[in-house]
Coordinates of C-alpha atoms in Angstrom, one line a residue:
Chain N
M1009 CA 0.0 0.0 0.0
L1010 CA 1.2 3.5 -0.8
Y1011 CA 0.1 5.9 2.0
L1012 CA 0.0 9.6 1.2
I1013 CA 0.0 11.3 4.6
G1014 CA -0.5 15.0 5.3
L1015 CA 1.7 16.5 8.0
G1016 CA -0.3 19.6 8.6
L1017 CA 1.2 23.0 8.9
G1018 CA 3.1 23.5 12.1
D1019 CA 5.6 21.0 13.6
A1020 CA 6.1 17.3 14.2
K1021 CA 3.0 17.0 16.5
D1022 CA 0.6 18.3 13.8
I1023 CA 0.5 14.8 12.2
T1024 CA -2.7 12.9 13.0
V1025 CA -2.7 10.0 15.4
K1026 CA -3.7 7.8 12.5
G1027 CA -0.9 9.2 10.3
L1028 CA 1.7 8.6 13.0
E1029 CA 0.6 5.0 13.5
V1030 CA 1.1 4.4 9.7
V1031 CA 4.4 6.1 9.6
R1032 CA 5.7 3.9 12.4
R1033 CA 4.8 0.7 10.7
C1034 CA 5.8 1.4 7.0
S1035 CA 8.9 -0.2 5.6
R1036 CA 10.0 3.1 3.9
V1037 CA 9.0 6.7 4.7
Y1038 CA 9.6 9.5 2.2
L1039 CA 9.4 13.2 3.0
E1040 CA 8.4 15.5 0.1
A1041 CA 10.7 18.5 0.6
Y1042 CA 10.2 20.9 -2.2
T1043 CA 6.7 22.4 -2.2
S1044 CA 6.4 23.5 1.5
V1045 CA 8.2 23.5 4.8
L1046 CA 7.2 23.0 8.4
T1047 CA 8.7 25.1 11.2
V1048 CA 11.0 22.2 12.1
G1049 CA 13.4 20.2 10.0
K1050 CA 13.8 16.6 9.0
E1051 CA 15.7 15.7 12.1
A1052 CA 13.0 16.9 14.5
L1053 CA 10.4 14.8 12.5
E1054 CA 12.6 11.7 12.6
E1055 CA 13.1 12.0 16.3
F1056 CA 9.3 12.4 17.0
Y1057 CA 8.2 9.7 14.5
G1058 CA 11.0 7.4 15.6
R1059 CA 11.8 6.7 11.9
N1060 CA 14.4 7.6 9.4
L1061 CA 13.0 9.7 6.6
I1062 CA 14.1 9.7 3.0
L1063 CA 14.1 13.2 1.5
A1064 CA 12.3 13.2 -1.9
D1065 CA 13.1 16.2 -4.0
R1066 CA 11.2 17.3 -7.1
E1067 CA 13.4 15.2 -9.4
E1068 CA 12.9 12.1 -7.3
V1069 CA 9.1 12.4 -7.3
E1070 CA 8.7 13.5 -10.9
Q1071 CA 11.3 11.4 -12.6
K1072 CA 12.2 8.6 -10.3
A1073 CA 8.8 7.8 -8.8
D1074 CA 9.5 4.1 -9.4
H1075 CA 12.1 4.2 -6.6
I1076 CA 9.4 5.4 -4.2
L1077 CA 6.9 2.8 -5.4
K1078 CA 9.4 -0.1 -5.3
D1079 CA 7.8 -3.1 -3.5
A1080 CA 4.8 -1.0 -2.4
D1081 CA 2.7 -3.9 -3.8
V1082 CA 4.0 -6.2 -1.1
S1083 CA 4.9 -3.8 1.7
D1084 CA 3.7 -0.4 3.0
V1085 CA 5.4 2.8 1.9
A1086 CA 4.6 6.2 3.2
F1087 CA 4.9 9.5 1.4
L1088 CA 4.7 12.5 3.7
V1089 CA 3.5 15.9 2.5
V1090 CA 3.5 19.2 4.4
G1091 CA -0.1 20.3 4.6
D1092 CA -2.5 18.0 2.8
P1093 CA -1.6 15.6 -0.1
F1094 CA -4.3 17.3 -2.2
G1095 CA -3.9 20.8 -1.0
A1096 CA -1.8 23.5 -2.6
T1097 CA 0.1 20.9 -4.6
T1098 CA -1.6 17.7 -5.8
H1099 CA 0.3 14.5 -6.0
S1100 CA -2.0 13.0 -8.6
D1101 CA 1.1 11.9 -10.7
L1102 CA 2.3 9.6 -8.0
I1103 CA -1.2 8.1 -7.4
L1104 CA -1.8 7.5 -11.1
R1105 CA 1.6 5.8 -11.4
A1106 CA 0.9 3.6 -8.4
T1107 CA -2.5 2.7 -9.8
K1108 CA -1.0 1.7 -13.1
L1109 CA 1.4 -0.6 -11.3
G1110 CA -1.5 -2.2 -9.4
I1111 CA -0.5 -0.6 -6.1
P1112 CA -3.4 0.4 -3.9
Y1113 CA -3.2 3.8 -2.2
H1114 CA -4.7 5.5 0.9
V1115 CA -4.8 9.2 1.8
I1116 CA -4.6 10.5 5.3
H1117 CA -5.7 14.1 5.2
N1118 CA -4.5 17.0 7.3
A1119 CA -4.8 20.8 7.5
S1120 CA -3.9 22.6 4.2
I1121 CA -3.0 26.2 3.7
M1122 CA -6.0 26.2 1.3
S1123 CA -8.4 26.0 4.2
A1124 CA -6.3 27.0 7.3
V1125 CA -6.2 30.6 5.9
G1126 CA -9.7 30.8 7.2
C1127 CA -8.1 31.6 10.6
C1128 CA -7.9 35.3 9.6
G1129 CA -11.7 35.4 9.6
L1130 CA -12.4 35.7 5.9
Q1131 CA -15.0 33.1 4.9
L1132 CA -13.6 30.3 2.9
Y1133 CA -16.6 29.8 0.7
K1134 CA -16.0 33.4 -0.7
F1135 CA -12.6 32.6 -2.1
G1136 CA -12.2 32.5 -5.8
E1137 CA -9.5 30.9 -7.9
T1138 CA -6.1 30.6 -6.1
V1139 CA -3.1 32.1 -7.7
S1140 CA 0.6 31.6 -7.4
I1141 CA 3.0 34.5 -7.4
V1142 CA 6.5 33.5 -8.6
F1143 CA 9.8 35.3 -8.1
W1144 CA 10.5 37.6 -11.0
T1145 CA 13.9 37.7 -12.6
D1146 CA 15.5 40.4 -14.7
T1147 CA 14.1 38.8 -17.8
W1148 CA 10.9 36.9 -16.7
R1149 CA 8.2 39.0 -15.0
P1150 CA 4.9 37.3 -15.7
E1151 CA 1.7 39.3 -14.9
S1152 CA -0.8 36.8 -16.0
F1153 CA -1.9 35.9 -12.5
F1154 CA -3.3 39.4 -12.2
D1155 CA -6.2 38.6 -14.5
R1156 CA -7.4 36.0 -12.1
V1157 CA -7.2 38.4 -9.2
K1158 CA -9.2 40.8 -11.3
K1159 CA -11.9 38.2 -12.1
N1160 CA -12.2 37.2 -8.5
R1161 CA -12.6 40.8 -7.4
Q1162 CA -15.1 41.5 -10.1
N1163 CA -17.1 38.6 -8.6
G1164 CA -16.6 39.9 -5.0
M1165 CA -14.3 37.0 -4.1
H1166 CA -11.1 36.9 -2.1
T1167 CA -7.9 35.7 -3.7
L1168 CA -5.4 33.5 -1.9
C1169 CA -1.9 34.1 -3.3
L1170 CA 0.5 31.2 -2.7
L1171 CA 4.0 32.6 -2.7
D1172 CA 7.0 31.1 -4.5
I1173 CA 9.4 28.6 -3.0
K1174 CA 12.8 27.9 -4.6
V1175 CA 14.3 24.8 -3.0
K1176 CA 17.2 22.9 -4.6
E1177 CA 17.2 25.0 -7.7
Q1178 CA 20.2 24.6 -9.9
S1179 CA 22.3 27.7 -10.1
L1180 CA 22.3 29.6 -13.4
E1181 CA 26.0 29.2 -13.5
N1182 CA 25.6 25.5 -13.1
L1183 CA 23.0 25.3 -16.0
I1184 CA 25.2 27.4 -18.3
N1185 CA 28.4 25.5 -17.7
G1186 CA 26.5 22.2 -18.2
S1187 CA 28.3 20.6 -15.3
E1188 CA 25.3 18.3 -14.8
G1189 CA 26.8 15.9 -17.3
R1190 CA 29.8 15.6 -15.0
G1191 CA 27.6 14.6 -12.1
R1192 CA 28.3 17.8 -10.1
K1193 CA 25.2 19.9 -9.4
I1194 CA 25.4 23.3 -7.7
Y1195 CA 22.2 24.4 -6.0
E1196 CA 21.1 27.9 -5.1
P1197 CA 20.3 28.4 -1.4
P1198 CA 16.6 28.0 -0.7
R1199 CA 14.4 31.1 -1.1
Y1200 CA 10.9 31.7 0.2
M1201 CA 8.9 34.7 -1.1
T1202 CA 7.8 37.1 1.7
V1203 CA 4.5 39.0 1.8
N1204 CA 6.7 42.1 1.3
Q1205 CA 8.1 40.8 -2.0
A1206 CA 4.7 39.7 -3.3
A1207 CA 3.2 43.0 -2.5
Q1208 CA 6.0 44.9 -4.2
Q1209 CA 5.6 42.8 -7.3
L1210 CA 1.9 43.4 -7.2
L1211 CA 2.3 47.1 -7.0
E1212 CA 4.7 47.0 -9.9
V1213 CA 2.0 45.3 -12.0
V1214 CA -0.4 48.0 -10.9
Q1215 CA 2.0 50.7 -12.0
N1216 CA 2.6 49.0 -15.3
Q1217 CA -1.1 48.8 -16.0
R1218 CA -1.6 52.4 -15.2
A1219 CA 1.3 53.3 -17.5
R1220 CA -0.5 51.4 -20.3
G1221 CA -3.7 53.4 -19.5
E1222 CA -5.5 50.4 -18.0
E1223 CA -7.6 50.5 -14.8
P1224 CA -5.9 48.0 -12.4
A1225 CA -8.2 45.7 -10.3
V1226 CA -6.3 46.5 -7.1
S1227 CA -4.6 49.6 -5.8
E1228 CA -2.2 50.7 -3.0
D1229 CA -5.3 50.9 -0.7
T1230 CA -6.8 47.5 -1.4
L1231 CA -7.4 45.6 1.8
C1232 CA -5.1 42.6 2.1
V1233 CA -4.1 40.0 4.7
G1234 CA -0.6 38.8 5.2
L1235 CA -0.1 35.5 6.9
A1236 CA 3.0 33.7 8.1
R1237 CA 3.6 30.2 9.4
V1238 CA -0.2 29.5 9.6
G1239 CA -0.9 26.8 12.1
A1240 CA 2.4 27.1 13.9
E1241 CA 2.8 28.4 17.4
D1242 CA 4.3 31.7 16.2
Q1243 CA 1.8 32.3 13.4
K1244 CA 1.4 35.9 12.4
V1245 CA -1.5 37.6 10.6
A1246 CA -1.8 41.2 9.6
A1247 CA -4.6 43.0 7.8
G1248 CA -3.9 46.2 6.0
T1249 CA -3.5 47.9 2.7
L1250 CA -1.4 46.4 -0.1
Q1251 CA 1.0 49.3 0.5
Q1252 CA 1.3 48.3 4.1
M1253 CA 2.0 44.7 3.0
C1254 CA 5.2 46.0 1.4
S1255 CA 6.8 46.7 4.7
V1256 CA 5.0 44.7 7.4
D1257 CA 7.4 42.3 9.2
L1258 CA 5.9 38.8 9.5
G1259 CA 9.1 36.9 10.2
G1260 CA 10.3 33.7 8.7
P1261 CA 8.6 31.5 6.0
L1262 CA 6.1 30.4 4.8
H1263 CA 4.1 33.4 3.9
S1264 CA 0.8 33.7 2.1
L1265 CA -1.1 36.8 1.0
I1266 CA -4.9 37.3 0.6
I1267 CA -6.3 40.1 -1.6
T1268 CA -9.8 40.7 -0.3
G1269 CA -12.7 40.7 -2.7
G1270 CA -14.3 44.0 -1.9
S1271 CA -17.3 44.1 0.4
L1272 CA -16.9 42.1 3.6
H1273 CA -19.4 40.4 5.9
P1274 CA -19.6 42.2 9.2
L1275 CA -18.1 39.1 10.9
E1276 CA -15.2 39.2 8.5
T1277 CA -14.6 42.8 9.3
E1278 CA -14.7 42.2 13.0
M1279 CA -12.3 39.3 12.8
L1280 CA -9.8 41.2 10.7
S1281 CA -9.8 44.0 13.2
L1282 CA -8.1 41.5 15.6
F1283 CA -5.1 41.5 13.3
P1284 CA -3.9 45.1 12.8
V1285 CA -0.6 45.9 11.2
P1286 CA 1.7 46.8 14.1
E1287 CA 1.7 50.6 14.5
R1288 CA 5.4 51.3 13.6
Q1289 CA 4.9 49.5 10.4
S1290 CA 1.5 50.7 9.4
G1291 CA 2.3 54.0 7.8
S1292 CA -0.4 56.7 7.9
Q1293 CA -3.5 54.5 7.8
S1294 CA -4.6 52.2 10.6
A1295 CA -5.8 48.8 9.7
E1296 CA -8.8 49.3 12.0
R1297 CA -10.0 52.2 9.9
L1298 CA -9.7 50.1 6.8
C1299 CA -11.6 47.1 8.2
T1300 CA -14.7 49.1 9.1
Chain V
M923 CA -7.1 29.6 27.0
L924 CA -9.9 28.6 24.6
Y925 CA -8.6 26.0 22.2
L926 CA -10.5 25.4 19.0
I927 CA -9.5 22.0 17.8
G928 CA -10.3 20.4 14.4
L929 CA -11.0 16.7 14.5
G930 CA -10.5 16.0 10.8
L931 CA -13.0 14.0 8.8
G932 CA -12.9 10.3 9.6
D933 CA -12.9 8.8 13.1
A934 CA -11.4 9.4 16.6
K935 CA -7.8 8.8 15.4
D936 CA -8.0 11.7 12.9
I937 CA -7.3 14.2 15.6
T938 CA -3.7 15.5 15.5
V939 CA -1.2 14.5 18.2
K940 CA -1.1 18.1 19.4
G941 CA -4.9 18.3 19.5
L942 CA -5.1 15.1 21.5
E943 CA -2.5 16.3 24.1
V944 CA -4.6 19.5 24.6
V945 CA -7.9 17.6 24.8
R946 CA -6.4 15.4 27.6
R947 CA -5.3 18.4 29.7
C948 CA -8.3 20.8 29.3
S949 CA -10.7 21.2 32.2
R950 CA -13.8 21.1 30.0
V951 CA -14.1 19.7 26.5
Y952 CA -17.1 20.6 24.2
L953 CA -18.0 18.8 21.0
E954 CA -19.7 20.9 18.3
A955 CA -22.4 18.6 17.1
Y956 CA -24.6 20.4 14.6
T957 CA -22.6 21.3 11.4
S958 CA -20.9 18.0 10.6
V959 CA -20.4 14.4 11.8
L960 CA -17.6 11.9 12.0
T961 CA -18.2 8.2 11.2
V962 CA -18.1 7.5 14.9
G963 CA -20.2 8.9 17.7
K964 CA -19.5 10.8 20.9
E965 CA -18.9 7.6 22.9
A966 CA -16.1 6.4 20.6
L967 CA -14.4 9.8 20.8
E968 CA -14.7 9.8 24.6
E969 CA -13.2 6.4 24.9
F970 CA -10.2 7.2 22.6
Y971 CA -9.6 10.7 24.1
G972 CA -10.1 9.4 27.7
R973 CA -12.3 12.4 28.4
N974 CA -16.0 13.2 28.9
L975 CA -17.3 15.4 26.1
I976 CA -20.0 18.0 26.5
L977 CA -22.3 18.1 23.5
A978 CA -22.7 21.7 22.2
D979 CA -25.7 22.2 19.9
R980 CA -26.4 25.3 17.9
E981 CA -28.4 26.9 20.7
E982 CA -25.6 26.4 23.2
V983 CA -22.9 27.9 20.9
E984 CA -24.9 30.7 19.5
Q985 CA -26.9 31.8 22.5
K986 CA -25.2 30.4 25.6
A987 CA -21.5 30.8 24.5
D988 CA -20.8 32.2 28.0
H989 CA -21.3 28.7 29.4
I990 CA -18.6 27.5 27.1
L991 CA -16.2 30.4 28.0
K992 CA -16.8 30.3 31.7
D993 CA -13.4 30.3 33.6
A994 CA -11.5 30.0 30.3
D995 CA -9.5 33.0 31.5
V996 CA -8.0 30.9 34.3
S997 CA -8.3 27.4 32.9
D998 CA -8.1 25.6 29.6
V999 CA -11.3 24.9 27.7
A1000 CA -11.4 22.9 24.4
F1001 CA -14.0 23.3 21.7
L1002 CA -13.9 20.4 19.2
V1003 CA -15.1 20.8 15.7
V1004 CA -15.4 18.2 13.0
G1005 CA -13.1 19.1 10.1
D1006 CA -11.3 22.4 10.7
P1007 CA -12.5 25.2 13.0
F1008 CA -12.4 27.6 10.0
G1009 CA -13.5 25.3 7.3
A1010 CA -17.0 24.9 6.0
T1011 CA -18.4 26.6 9.1
T1012 CA -16.4 29.3 10.8
H1013 CA -16.6 29.8 14.5
S1014 CA -15.7 33.5 14.4
D1015 CA -18.5 34.3 16.8
L1016 CA -17.0 32.3 19.6
I1017 CA -13.6 33.7 19.0
L1018 CA -14.9 37.3 19.0
R1019 CA -16.8 36.7 22.2
A1020 CA -13.7 35.2 23.9
T1021 CA -11.6 38.1 22.8
K1022 CA -14.0 40.6 24.2
L1023 CA -13.9 38.8 27.5
G1024 CA -10.1 39.0 27.4
I1025 CA -9.7 35.2 26.9
P1026 CA -6.9 34.2 24.6
Y1027 CA -7.5 31.5 22.0
H1028 CA -5.5 29.1 20.0
V1029 CA -6.5 27.1 16.9
I1030 CA -5.3 23.6 16.1
H1031 CA -6.1 23.0 12.5
N1032 CA -7.1 19.8 10.7
A1033 CA -8.4 18.5 7.4
S1034 CA -11.5 20.3 6.2
I1035 CA -13.9 19.1 3.5
M1036 CA -13.0 22.4 1.8
S1037 CA -9.6 21.1 0.9
A1038 CA -10.0 17.3 1.3
V1039 CA -12.3 17.2 -1.7
G1040 CA -9.1 17.5 -3.7
C1041 CA -8.8 13.7 -3.3
C1042 CA -11.0 13.2 -6.3
G1043 CA -8.2 14.8 -8.4
L1044 CA -9.9 18.1 -9.3
Q1045 CA -7.4 20.9 -8.6
L1046 CA -8.3 22.9 -5.6
Y1047 CA -7.0 26.2 -6.9
K1048 CA -9.7 25.9 -9.7
F1049 CA -12.6 25.9 -7.3
G1050 CA -14.8 29.0 -7.3
E1051 CA -17.3 30.1 -4.7
T1052 CA -18.6 27.3 -2.5
V1053 CA -22.4 26.9 -2.3
S1054 CA -24.7 25.2 0.2
I1055 CA -27.8 23.3 -1.0
V1056 CA -30.6 23.2 1.6
F1057 CA -33.5 20.7 1.9
W1058 CA -36.4 22.1 0.1
T1059 CA -39.8 22.1 1.7
D1060 CA -43.2 22.3 0.1
T1061 CA -43.2 26.0 0.5
W1062 CA -39.5 27.0 0.5
R1063 CA -37.5 26.1 -2.6
P1064 CA -34.7 28.5 -2.9
E1065 CA -32.8 28.6 -6.3
S1066 CA -30.5 31.4 -5.6
F1067 CA -27.4 29.2 -5.1
F1068 CA -27.7 28.3 -8.8
D1069 CA -26.5 31.8 -9.9
R1070 CA -23.2 31.1 -8.1
V1071 CA -22.8 27.8 -9.9
K1072 CA -23.4 29.6 -13.1
K1073 CA -20.8 32.3 -12.4
N1074 CA -18.3 29.6 -11.4
R1075 CA -18.9 27.7 -14.6
Q1076 CA -18.7 30.9 -16.7
N1077 CA -15.2 31.4 -15.3
G1078 CA -14.2 27.7 -15.8
M1079 CA -14.2 26.9 -12.1
H1080 CA -15.5 23.9 -10.2
T1081 CA -18.2 24.4 -7.5
L1082 CA -18.2 22.5 -4.3
C1083 CA -21.7 22.0 -3.0
L1084 CA -22.1 21.5 0.7
L1085 CA -25.2 19.5 1.5
D1086 CA -27.7 20.3 4.2
I1087 CA -27.6 18.8 7.6
K1088 CA -30.6 19.0 9.9
V1089 CA -29.7 18.0 13.5
K1090 CA -31.8 18.7 16.5
E1091 CA -34.3 20.8 14.5
Q1092 CA -37.5 21.5 16.4
S1093 CA -40.5 19.7 14.8
L1094 CA -43.0 21.9 13.0
E1095 CA -45.7 20.6 15.3
N1096 CA -43.5 21.7 18.2
L1097 CA -43.0 25.2 16.8
I1098 CA -46.7 25.6 16.0
N1099 CA -47.9 24.5 19.4
G1100 CA -45.3 26.7 21.1
S1101 CA -44.5 24.1 23.7
E1102 CA -41.0 25.7 24.0
G1103 CA -42.4 27.9 26.7
R1104 CA -43.3 24.9 28.7
G1105 CA -39.8 23.6 28.5
R1106 CA -40.6 20.6 26.4
K1107 CA -38.9 20.5 23.0
I1108 CA -39.6 17.9 20.4
Y1109 CA -36.9 17.4 17.8
E1110 CA -37.0 15.9 14.3
P1111 CA -34.7 12.9 13.7
P1112 CA -31.4 14.0 12.1
R1113 CA -31.4 14.3 8.3
Y1114 CA -28.4 14.5 6.0
M1115 CA -28.8 15.4 2.3
T1116 CA -27.5 12.8 -0.1
V1117 CA -25.9 13.4 -3.4
N1118 CA -29.0 11.9 -5.0
Q1119 CA -31.3 14.4 -3.3
A1120 CA -29.0 17.3 -4.2
A1121 CA -28.8 16.2 -7.8
Q1122 CA -32.6 15.9 -8.0
Q1123 CA -33.1 19.4 -6.7
L1124 CA -30.5 20.7 -9.1
L1125 CA -32.3 19.1 -12.0
E1126 CA -35.6 20.6 -10.9
V1127 CA -34.0 24.0 -11.0
V1128 CA -32.7 23.2 -14.5
Q1129 CA -36.2 22.3 -15.6
N1130 CA -37.7 25.4 -14.0
Q1131 CA -35.2 27.6 -15.8
R1132 CA -36.0 25.9 -19.1
A1133 CA -39.7 26.4 -18.5
R1134 CA -39.0 30.1 -18.1
G1135 CA -37.1 30.1 -21.4
E1136 CA -33.7 30.5 -19.7
E1137 CA -30.5 28.7 -20.7
P1138 CA -29.4 26.8 -17.5
A1139 CA -25.7 26.7 -16.6
V1140 CA -25.8 23.0 -16.1
S1141 CA -27.7 20.1 -17.7
E1142 CA -28.3 16.4 -17.2
D1143 CA -25.0 15.7 -18.9
T1144 CA -22.8 18.0 -16.8
L1145 CA -19.9 16.2 -15.3
C1146 CA -20.2 16.0 -11.5
V1147 CA -18.4 14.2 -8.7
G1148 CA -20.3 12.7 -5.8
L1149 CA -18.3 12.2 -2.6
A1150 CA -19.2 10.4 0.6
R1151 CA -17.4 10.2 4.0
V1152 CA -14.3 11.9 2.6
G1153 CA -11.3 11.0 4.7
A1154 CA -13.0 8.0 6.3
E1155 CA -11.9 4.4 5.7
D1156 CA -15.0 3.7 3.6
Q1157 CA -14.9 6.9 1.6
K1158 CA -16.7 6.7 -1.8
V1159 CA -16.1 8.9 -4.8
A1160 CA -18.0 8.6 -8.1
A1161 CA -17.6 10.8 -11.2
G1162 CA -20.4 10.9 -13.7
T1163 CA -23.2 13.1 -15.1
L1164 CA -25.6 15.1 -13.0
Q1165 CA -28.3 12.6 -14.1
Q1166 CA -26.2 9.7 -12.8
M1167 CA -25.8 11.5 -9.5
C1168 CA -29.5 11.2 -9.0
S1169 CA -29.2 7.4 -8.5
V1170 CA -25.6 6.6 -7.6
D1171 CA -25.4 4.8 -4.2
L1172 CA -22.8 6.4 -2.0
G1173 CA -23.9 5.0 1.3
G1174 CA -24.2 6.9 4.6
P1175 CA -23.5 10.6 5.4
L1176 CA -21.8 13.0 4.9
H1177 CA -22.1 13.6 1.2
S1178 CA -20.8 16.4 -0.9
L1179 CA -21.2 17.2 -4.6
I1180 CA -18.9 18.9 -7.0
I1181 CA -20.1 20.4 -10.3
T1182 CA -17.1 20.6 -12.6
G1183 CA -16.3 23.9 -14.3
G1184 CA -16.0 22.8 -17.9
S1185 CA -12.7 22.0 -19.4
L1186 CA -10.4 19.8 -17.3
H1187 CA -6.7 19.5 -17.0
P1188 CA -5.5 16.1 -18.4
L1189 CA -4.4 15.1 -14.9
E1190 CA -7.9 15.9 -13.6
T1191 CA -9.5 13.8 -16.3
E1192 CA -7.1 10.9 -15.6
M1193 CA -7.8 11.1 -11.8
L1194 CA -11.6 11.2 -12.3
S1195 CA -11.4 8.1 -14.4
L1196 CA -10.3 6.2 -11.3
F1197 CA -13.8 6.8 -9.9
P1198 CA -16.4 5.6 -12.3
V1199 CA -20.0 5.3 -11.4
P1200 CA -20.6 1.5 -10.7
E1201 CA -21.9 -0.1 -13.9
R1202 CA -25.3 -1.1 -12.6
Q1203 CA -26.0 2.5 -11.5
S1204 CA -24.5 4.3 -14.5
G1205 CA -27.3 4.3 -17.0
S1206 CA -26.4 4.5 -20.6
Q1207 CA -23.2 6.6 -20.4
S1208 CA -20.0 5.4 -18.8
A1209 CA -18.1 7.9 -16.6
E1210 CA -14.9 7.0 -18.5
R1211 CA -16.4 8.4 -21.8
L1212 CA -17.4 11.6 -20.0
C1213 CA -14.1 12.2 -18.5
T1214 CA -12.2 12.1 -21.8

């Protein structure tokens, strides 16, 4: 049996009791380590689970899935995923491959950022399409996600923006020199997009659209919610303008950003008022005023 | 401290390790028992948690929240919610009330139907606004949710339909006779809407719209996904037409229904083909054909 087990969003103890029991009895346990992170590392998980974990990077999962599935028809193999196995990233590929090999699978769900963002008080049913914001480079600055934000706002819906993660990316130098063939890969240090970076990229899109004579769907004053380490003990949430999101300090990864969809339910407004941007970071407008 | 703890979607062991530790040390533990159910009852939870649970019905939570919050400023009180505390139902009211009383709160997230539906292979980021389908009566047959399905489909997005639950509803006889004042309440037996009932109501809306000369946003042939007991050991998923959803047998509660948003990603199509409507229930069209 192949078990896909969600680890939730915080630390080692956010696994479910059922998930932990399965982890402890599987013959091999893989940890998917490229689409999200917990607040603790592999060693802390290994200690709490009492098991060695095999790190599975993108290459392993996408190109060498047969390693993961080896003998899963006669023994139990666990594949651990931060959040839920069908949350922000789906692992359909692995399931389809297992099914083709005649290997049964079982999913043990857990909290996903896709639903846990509800903790800020915005109502989940009012979220439209989720977008991903990627790190821009000097030459690649995609703006297409902005159309989906626009459509959501036109329909009065909130937009959850998942922010880019770069883990185990080969360095440009490495790719140019083609050292891969010689078996020597050089990786960039991991990078996690902050709410500040996402907000700055968004405001650049706004400015580009204005320069082209278009009417942008958001502005500096659009009410947003920045979230960091949702589900962890030191979770941070701050509701304020997109401009404020450029400078609010939410600490370490992972960050997510919500662009609200216009008119709020009174309960949403009241909940957001629990999460003002700290005064010294808030600029001239208080979040409280914005939320009312 | 007030702890809001998600129980996940299956049985007693779907609580997180962290959640279980908190439950075991709290001075009082409430179980929210009117917006969802697990596949096991209160007694099974009590046995596994090793704690007595106090059932909190809608009246208790909405009108007598002060009972729940009593002494939570000096001791720990847990409020258990099937799924996630901010999933299909938010418990913002309770949090706002606690905050006003100066009681700190902490959320322990878990799987929610809002994200676990991803297990059928449809990609979560492509879901639009979530709708609720309520039991129609002879005199109250709301169709307004259908506009939101239409909007989602126009934007190419899937619609998750949460299906009605009637738990501890006062009987009509009881309400008419006004026996409440005499302290004697009669309750209807609990009712949970099935995928069959939801599909039949949807088709009735379709027929009503056609009779009015309108072009309905869905038809008998629209590809849907019926889900039952998501996250439980005996979970069932079936992908087929809306017409097929009228008769597919998915077993006991809870059920959910997804109306797909038109064109699917090839991975979505391939995943849905894992969940055909059983042959004897499928009528003339096979789900496989529909999914390709």
